[in-house]
């Protein structure tokens, strides 16, 4: 996994180019010189917190740059790392016990995050997760396997859960998205070891990673990616088909949360 400082530099350049700015224009917003922006983007120097705040505002980044700077300062892995890994993905294959972050409605994600995130960080984490959802429209294929328990586990209230399941049903009908549900009774698969995701890109090696609040791992080692994909394929085979999964989501929604 590349150093977070390098990831920050690369992300700044990417956001600047997406915004159609050159280094001189960004320097004007950040109140510094063009050469300083160049040094930041080459990872020669770290931007200050005030410079990052100005960049976040000028480049409309939803606070992602500030989160990455926090990682540099604190030396920990958190959701900003995942957001960066998902950026520019062409394909994603994921298995989780929960509903994947990019498949969550804002109401659900707020209720879900509030159980573990300190109040002063909640809005930042919601913004990161909301920003991650942008990838859904550009994926060639997104394949998400989730545990049946996530359909029944209540975050928020009945209306939040009803809206979340309706959203899952809607997303599952998109031509580039497949959602499978792993029933309670299906346990003969290797998914019991925990969440797993493989992301594929057009111009760089595929990666696999696990995500967690205290620990996680990310690697682009080709053998490890292939083994992870094999595990995910075994999990897919054990789960309900996409069509049957939509039907189960509908049944749970109507039985538990109303039509």
mmCIF file of C-alpha atoms in Angstrom:
data_model
loop_
_atom_site.group_PDB
_atom_site.id
_atom_site.type_symbol
_atom_site.label_atom_id
_atom_site.label_comp_id
_atom_site.label_asym_id
_atom_site.label_seq_id
_atom_site.Cartn_x
_atom_site.Cartn_y
_atom_site.Cartn_z
ATOM 1 C CA UNK A 1 0.000 0.000 0.000
ATOM 2 C CA UNK A 2 1.433 3.392 -0.905
ATOM 3 C CA UNK A 3 2.193 5.890 1.900
ATOM 4 C CA UNK A 4 -0.755 8.071 2.830
ATOM 5 C CA UNK A 5 1.367 11.194 2.197
ATOM 6 C CA UNK A 6 1.817 10.098 -1.432
ATOM 7 C CA UNK A 7 -1.884 9.284 -1.667
ATOM 8 C CA UNK A 8 -2.709 12.787 -0.425
ATOM 9 C CA UNK A 9 -0.451 14.377 -3.046
ATOM 10 C CA UNK A 10 -1.952 12.280 -5.824
ATOM 11 C CA UNK A 11 -5.485 13.032 -4.685
ATOM 12 C CA UNK A 12 -4.852 16.795 -4.628
ATOM 13 C CA UNK A 13 -3.604 16.663 -8.213
ATOM 14 C CA UNK A 14 -6.576 14.556 -9.274
ATOM 15 C CA UNK A 15 -9.120 16.909 -7.686
ATOM 16 C CA UNK A 16 -7.362 19.926 -9.207
ATOM 17 C CA UNK A 17 -7.457 18.417 -12.690
ATOM 18 C CA UNK A 18 -11.105 17.387 -12.241
ATOM 19 C CA UNK A 19 -11.911 20.996 -11.346
ATOM 20 C CA UNK A 20 -10.168 22.203 -14.514
ATOM 21 C CA UNK A 21 -7.595 24.250 -12.583
ATOM 22 C CA UNK A 22 -3.903 24.588 -13.237
ATOM 23 C CA UNK A 23 -1.377 24.885 -10.425
ATOM 24 C CA UNK A 24 -1.269 28.671 -10.665
ATOM 25 C CA UNK A 25 -5.046 28.931 -10.242
ATOM 26 C CA UNK A 26 -5.063 26.600 -7.248
ATOM 27 C CA UNK A 27 -2.173 28.548 -5.716
ATOM 28 C CA UNK A 28 -4.313 31.692 -5.980
ATOM 29 C CA UNK A 29 -7.060 30.028 -3.919
ATOM 30 C CA UNK A 30 -4.593 28.660 -1.377
ATOM 31 C CA UNK A 31 -2.677 31.962 -1.080
ATOM 32 C CA UNK A 32 0.671 30.428 -1.948
ATOM 33 C CA UNK A 33 3.033 30.114 -4.907
ATOM 34 C CA UNK A 34 2.731 27.786 -7.903
ATOM 35 C CA UNK A 35 6.017 26.136 -6.915
ATOM 36 C CA UNK A 36 4.579 25.318 -3.496
ATOM 37 C CA UNK A 37 1.590 23.578 -5.111
ATOM 38 C CA UNK A 38 4.014 21.674 -7.335
ATOM 39 C CA UNK A 39 6.027 20.537 -4.307
ATOM 40 C CA UNK A 40 2.816 19.408 -2.579
ATOM 41 C CA UNK A 41 1.689 17.393 -5.605
ATOM 42 C CA UNK A 42 5.126 15.757 -5.845
ATOM 43 C CA UNK A 43 4.884 14.825 -2.138
ATOM 44 C CA UNK A 44 7.996 16.869 -1.365
ATOM 45 C CA UNK A 45 6.204 18.878 1.304
ATOM 46 C CA UNK A 46 3.002 18.425 3.278
ATOM 47 C CA UNK A 47 0.339 21.132 3.059
ATOM 48 C CA UNK A 48 -0.713 22.797 6.281
ATOM 49 C CA UNK A 49 -4.173 22.278 7.758
ATOM 50 C CA UNK A 50 -5.207 25.780 6.675
ATOM 51 C CA UNK A 51 -4.003 25.132 3.102
ATOM 52 C CA UNK A 52 -5.971 21.886 2.993
ATOM 53 C CA UNK A 53 -9.121 23.672 4.186
ATOM 54 C CA UNK A 54 -8.747 26.174 1.349
ATOM 55 C CA UNK A 55 -8.172 23.352 -1.160
ATOM 56 C CA UNK A 56 -11.208 21.446 0.085
ATOM 57 C CA UNK A 57 -13.316 24.572 -0.446
ATOM 58 C CA UNK A 58 -11.835 25.519 -3.827
ATOM 59 C CA UNK A 59 -11.974 21.984 -5.248
ATOM 60 C CA UNK A 60 -15.319 20.964 -3.680
ATOM 61 C CA UNK A 61 -13.924 17.751 -2.172
ATOM 62 C CA UNK A 62 -16.449 17.127 0.632
ATOM 63 C CA UNK A 63 -13.590 17.316 3.122
ATOM 64 C CA UNK A 64 -11.727 14.298 1.724
ATOM 65 C CA UNK A 65 -8.374 16.112 1.639
ATOM 66 C CA UNK A 66 -8.725 17.104 5.264
ATOM 67 C CA UNK A 67 -9.418 13.495 6.179
ATOM 68 C CA UNK A 68 -6.320 12.292 4.349
ATOM 69 C CA UNK A 69 -4.218 14.937 6.088
ATOM 70 C CA UNK A 70 -5.520 13.609 9.412
ATOM 71 C CA UNK A 71 -4.303 10.158 8.396
ATOM 72 C CA UNK A 72 -0.834 11.540 7.710
ATOM 73 C CA UNK A 73 -0.831 13.179 11.127
ATOM 74 C CA UNK A 74 -2.332 10.302 13.102
ATOM 75 C CA UNK A 75 -0.903 7.311 11.244
ATOM 76 C CA UNK A 76 -4.208 5.395 11.222
ATOM 77 C CA UNK A 77 -6.407 3.807 8.572
ATOM 78 C CA UNK A 78 -9.989 4.977 8.232
ATOM 79 C CA UNK A 79 -12.703 5.624 5.687
ATOM 80 C CA UNK A 80 -10.749 8.169 3.636
ATOM 81 C CA UNK A 81 -8.355 5.382 2.636
ATOM 82 C CA UNK A 82 -11.282 3.305 1.393
ATOM 83 C CA UNK A 83 -12.680 6.283 -0.506
ATOM 84 C CA UNK A 84 -9.357 6.768 -2.260
ATOM 85 C CA UNK A 85 -9.098 3.065 -3.120
ATOM 86 C CA UNK A 86 -12.563 3.108 -4.698
ATOM 87 C CA UNK A 87 -11.874 6.206 -6.786
ATOM 88 C CA UNK A 88 -11.593 5.400 -10.536
ATOM 89 C CA UNK A 89 -12.729 1.804 -9.997
ATOM 90 C CA UNK A 90 -14.086 -0.001 -13.048
ATOM 91 C CA UNK A 91 -15.317 -3.052 -11.141
ATOM 92 C CA UNK A 92 -15.985 -3.878 -7.491
ATOM 93 C CA UNK A 93 -16.787 -7.242 -5.938
ATOM 94 C CA UNK A 94 -17.625 -7.158 -2.244
ATOM 95 C CA UNK A 95 -18.800 -9.411 0.581
ATOM 96 C CA UNK A 96 -19.881 -7.880 3.895
ATOM 97 C CA UNK A 97 -22.017 -8.748 6.902
ATOM 98 C CA UNK A 98 -23.477 -5.237 6.672
ATOM 99 C CA UNK A 99 -24.930 -3.174 3.834
ATOM 100 C CA UNK A 100 -22.017 -1.819 1.824
ATOM 101 C CA UNK A 101 -21.331 1.865 2.490
ATOM 102 C CA UNK A 102 -21.961 2.980 -1.081
ATOM 103 C CA UNK A 103 -25.337 1.199 -1.085
ATOM 104 C CA UNK A 104 -26.593 3.060 1.978
ATOM 105 C CA UNK A 105 -29.106 5.898 1.950
ATOM 106 C CA UNK A 106 -27.971 9.018 3.777
ATOM 107 C CA UNK A 107 -30.499 8.447 6.559
ATOM 108 C CA UNK A 108 -29.280 4.885 7.082
ATOM 109 C CA UNK A 109 -25.589 5.786 6.933
ATOM 110 C CA UNK A 110 -26.085 8.541 9.521
ATOM 111 C CA UNK A 111 -27.862 6.132 11.890
ATOM 112 C CA UNK A 112 -25.274 3.423 11.250
ATOM 113 C CA UNK A 113 -22.235 5.657 11.723
ATOM 114 C CA UNK A 114 -23.628 7.307 14.841
ATOM 115 C CA UNK A 115 -23.290 4.014 16.740
ATOM 116 C CA UNK A 116 -19.482 4.044 16.492
ATOM 117 C CA UNK A 117 -18.313 7.503 15.404
ATOM 118 C CA UNK A 118 -17.842 10.316 17.958
ATOM 119 C CA UNK A 119 -20.395 13.135 17.473
ATOM 120 C CA UNK A 120 -17.710 15.627 16.453
ATOM 121 C CA UNK A 121 -16.645 13.369 13.565
ATOM 122 C CA UNK A 122 -20.067 12.204 12.405
ATOM 123 C CA UNK A 123 -20.677 14.800 9.692
ATOM 124 C CA UNK A 124 -17.204 14.294 8.262
ATOM 125 C CA UNK A 125 -17.695 10.536 8.062
ATOM 126 C CA UNK A 126 -21.147 10.940 6.507
ATOM 127 C CA UNK A 127 -19.652 13.276 3.879
ATOM 128 C CA UNK A 128 -16.933 10.750 3.026
ATOM 129 C CA UNK A 129 -19.416 7.902 2.703
ATOM 130 C CA UNK A 130 -21.804 10.073 0.671
ATOM 131 C CA UNK A 131 -18.937 10.995 -1.650
ATOM 132 C CA UNK A 132 -18.081 7.322 -2.147
ATOM 133 C CA UNK A 133 -21.523 6.732 -3.689
ATOM 134 C CA UNK A 134 -20.534 8.707 -6.791
ATOM 135 C CA UNK A 135 -18.666 5.706 -8.138
ATOM 136 C CA UNK A 136 -21.891 3.714 -8.622
ATOM 137 C CA UNK A 137 -22.779 5.418 -11.894
ATOM 138 C CA UNK A 138 -19.360 4.856 -13.509
ATOM 139 C CA UNK A 139 -18.767 1.232 -12.522
ATOM 140 C CA UNK A 140 -18.756 -1.229 -15.399
ATOM 141 C CA UNK A 141 -19.831 -3.829 -12.878
ATOM 142 C CA UNK A 142 -20.502 -3.748 -9.161
ATOM 143 C CA UNK A 143 -21.199 -7.065 -7.435
ATOM 144 C CA UNK A 144 -22.241 -6.844 -3.771
ATOM 145 C CA UNK A 145 -22.982 -9.801 -1.508
ATOM 146 C CA UNK A 146 -24.525 -8.946 1.857
ATOM 147 C CA UNK A 147 -25.679 -11.021 4.786
ATOM 148 C CA UNK A 148 -29.387 -11.532 5.391
ATOM 149 C CA UNK A 149 -28.959 -10.166 8.908
ATOM 150 C CA UNK A 150 -28.283 -6.704 7.490
ATOM 151 C CA UNK A 151 -31.854 -6.613 6.137
ATOM 152 C CA UNK A 152 -33.303 -7.196 9.605
ATOM 153 C CA UNK A 153 -30.814 -5.249 11.751
ATOM 154 C CA UNK A 154 -32.465 -1.880 12.459
ATOM 155 C CA UNK A 155 -30.529 1.365 12.182
ATOM 156 C CA UNK A 156 -32.632 4.462 12.664
ATOM 157 C CA UNK A 157 -36.340 3.697 12.699
ATOM 158 C CA UNK A 158 -38.823 1.714 10.649
ATOM 159 C CA UNK A 159 -39.041 4.394 7.963
ATOM 160 C CA UNK A 160 -35.250 4.558 7.608
ATOM 161 C CA UNK A 161 -35.097 0.785 7.157
ATOM 162 C CA UNK A 162 -37.979 0.769 4.713
ATOM 163 C CA UNK A 163 -36.242 3.441 2.627
ATOM 164 C CA UNK A 164 -32.969 1.543 2.755
ATOM 165 C CA UNK A 165 -34.479 -1.698 1.504
ATOM 166 C CA UNK A 166 -36.379 0.103 -1.250
ATOM 167 C CA UNK A 167 -33.084 1.680 -2.298
ATOM 168 C CA UNK A 168 -31.359 -1.716 -2.391
ATOM 169 C CA UNK A 169 -34.152 -3.120 -4.543
ATOM 170 C CA UNK A 170 -33.875 -0.139 -6.887
ATOM 171 C CA UNK A 171 -30.064 -0.370 -7.163
ATOM 172 C CA UNK A 172 -30.244 -4.133 -7.778
ATOM 173 C CA UNK A 173 -32.214 -3.445 -10.960
ATOM 174 C CA UNK A 174 -29.506 -1.233 -12.466
ATOM 175 C CA UNK A 175 -27.778 -3.019 -15.365
ATOM 176 C CA UNK A 176 -24.277 -2.541 -13.910
ATOM 177 C CA UNK A 177 -25.153 -3.556 -10.322
ATOM 178 C CA UNK A 178 -25.801 -7.018 -8.902
ATOM 179 C CA UNK A 179 -26.778 -7.566 -5.270
ATOM 180 C CA UNK A 180 -26.922 -10.995 -3.662
ATOM 181 C CA UNK A 181 -28.111 -11.927 -0.190
ATOM 182 C CA UNK A 182 -26.494 -14.679 1.845
ATOM 183 C CA UNK A 183 -29.308 -16.424 3.786
ATOM 184 C CA UNK A 184 -28.932 -17.266 7.463
ATOM 185 C CA UNK A 185 -28.998 -20.960 6.585
ATOM 186 C CA UNK A 186 -26.123 -20.845 4.052
ATOM 187 C CA UNK A 187 -22.877 -21.320 5.963
ATOM 188 C CA UNK A 188 -20.819 -23.612 3.737
ATOM 189 C CA UNK A 189 -18.684 -20.851 2.260
ATOM 190 C CA UNK A 190 -15.414 -19.075 3.214
ATOM 191 C CA UNK A 191 -17.084 -15.727 3.952
ATOM 192 C CA UNK A 192 -17.094 -16.381 7.674
ATOM 193 C CA UNK A 193 -13.572 -14.972 7.895
ATOM 194 C CA UNK A 194 -14.948 -11.458 7.463
ATOM 195 C CA UNK A 195 -15.499 -8.718 4.861
ATOM 196 C CA UNK A 196 -13.547 -8.807 1.625
ATOM 197 C CA UNK A 197 -13.450 -6.611 -1.458
ATOM 198 C CA UNK A 198 -11.615 -6.673 -4.795
ATOM 199 C CA UNK A 199 -11.405 -3.534 -6.913
ATOM 200 C CA UNK A 200 -10.304 -3.493 -10.559
ATOM 201 C CA UNK A 201 -9.036 -0.485 -12.518
ATOM 202 C CA UNK A 202 -8.317 0.341 -16.135
ATOM 203 C CA UNK A 203 -4.777 1.654 -15.700
ATOM 204 C CA UNK A 204 -3.309 0.064 -12.549
ATOM 205 C CA UNK A 205 -3.213 -3.296 -10.771
ATOM 206 C CA UNK A 206 -6.308 -4.645 -9.059
ATOM 207 C CA UNK A 207 -6.364 -4.569 -5.263
ATOM 208 C CA UNK A 208 -8.013 -6.512 -2.463
ATOM 209 C CA UNK A 209 -8.731 -5.178 0.977
ATOM 210 C CA UNK A 210 -10.489 -5.712 4.246
ATOM 211 C CA UNK A 211 -11.949 -2.769 6.128
ATOM 212 C CA UNK A 212 -12.405 -2.231 9.845
ATOM 213 C CA UNK A 213 -12.409 0.552 12.449
ATOM 214 C CA UNK A 214 -9.234 -0.682 14.167
ATOM 215 C CA UNK A 215 -7.457 -2.602 11.454
ATOM 216 C CA UNK A 216 -7.505 -3.358 7.773
ATOM 217 C CA UNK A 217 -5.270 -4.500 4.980
ATOM 218 C CA UNK A 218 -4.905 -3.502 1.349
ATOM 219 C CA UNK A 219 -2.654 -5.104 -1.255
ATOM 220 C CA UNK A 220 -2.128 -5.232 -5.006
ATOM 221 C CA UNK A 221 -0.093 -8.452 -4.874
ATOM 222 C CA UNK A 222 -1.380 -10.364 -7.895
ATOM 223 C CA UNK A 223 -1.479 -13.759 -6.182
ATOM 224 C CA UNK A 224 -3.333 -12.344 -3.189
ATOM 225 C CA UNK A 225 -5.837 -10.604 -5.462
ATOM 226 C CA UNK A 226 -6.462 -13.858 -7.341
ATOM 227 C CA UNK A 227 -6.960 -15.802 -4.099
ATOM 228 C CA UNK A 228 -9.332 -13.113 -2.830
ATOM 229 C CA UNK A 229 -11.320 -13.264 -6.060
ATOM 230 C CA UNK A 230 -11.565 -17.032 -5.728
ATOM 231 C CA UNK A 231 -12.947 -16.612 -2.206
ATOM 232 C CA UNK A 232 -15.482 -14.060 -3.419
ATOM 233 C CA UNK A 233 -16.576 -16.356 -6.234
ATOM 234 C CA UNK A 234 -17.204 -19.147 -3.703
ATOM 235 C CA UNK A 235 -19.259 -16.740 -1.597
ATOM 236 C CA UNK A 236 -21.242 -15.699 -4.678
ATOM 237 C CA UNK A 237 -22.085 -19.295 -5.514
ATOM 238 C CA UNK A 238 -23.363 -19.902 -1.978
ATOM 239 C CA UNK A 239 -25.626 -16.820 -1.941
ATOM 240 C CA UNK A 240 -29.087 -16.438 -3.450
ATOM 241 C CA UNK A 241 -29.235 -15.436 -7.097
ATOM 242 C CA UNK A 242 -29.652 -11.700 -7.804
ATOM 243 C CA UNK A 243 -33.314 -12.248 -8.770
ATOM 244 C CA UNK A 244 -34.082 -14.291 -5.657
ATOM 245 C CA UNK A 245 -32.209 -11.740 -3.560
ATOM 246 C CA UNK A 246 -34.459 -8.917 -4.760
ATOM 247 C CA UNK A 247 -37.468 -11.033 -3.852
ATOM 248 C CA UNK A 248 -36.109 -11.700 -0.349
ATOM 249 C CA UNK A 249 -35.435 -7.989 0.167
ATOM 250 C CA UNK A 250 -39.020 -7.247 -0.845
ATOM 251 C CA UNK A 251 -40.392 -9.916 1.490
ATOM 252 C CA UNK A 252 -38.394 -8.638 4.461
ATOM 253 C CA UNK A 253 -39.390 -5.041 3.734
ATOM 254 C CA UNK A 254 -43.103 -5.819 3.525
ATOM 255 C CA UNK A 255 -43.099 -8.178 6.525
ATOM 256 C CA UNK A 256 -41.017 -5.998 8.834
ATOM 257 C CA UNK A 257 -41.237 -2.401 7.629
ATOM 258 C CA UNK A 258 -44.404 -2.156 5.506
ATOM 259 C CA UNK A 259 -44.908 -1.544 1.827
#
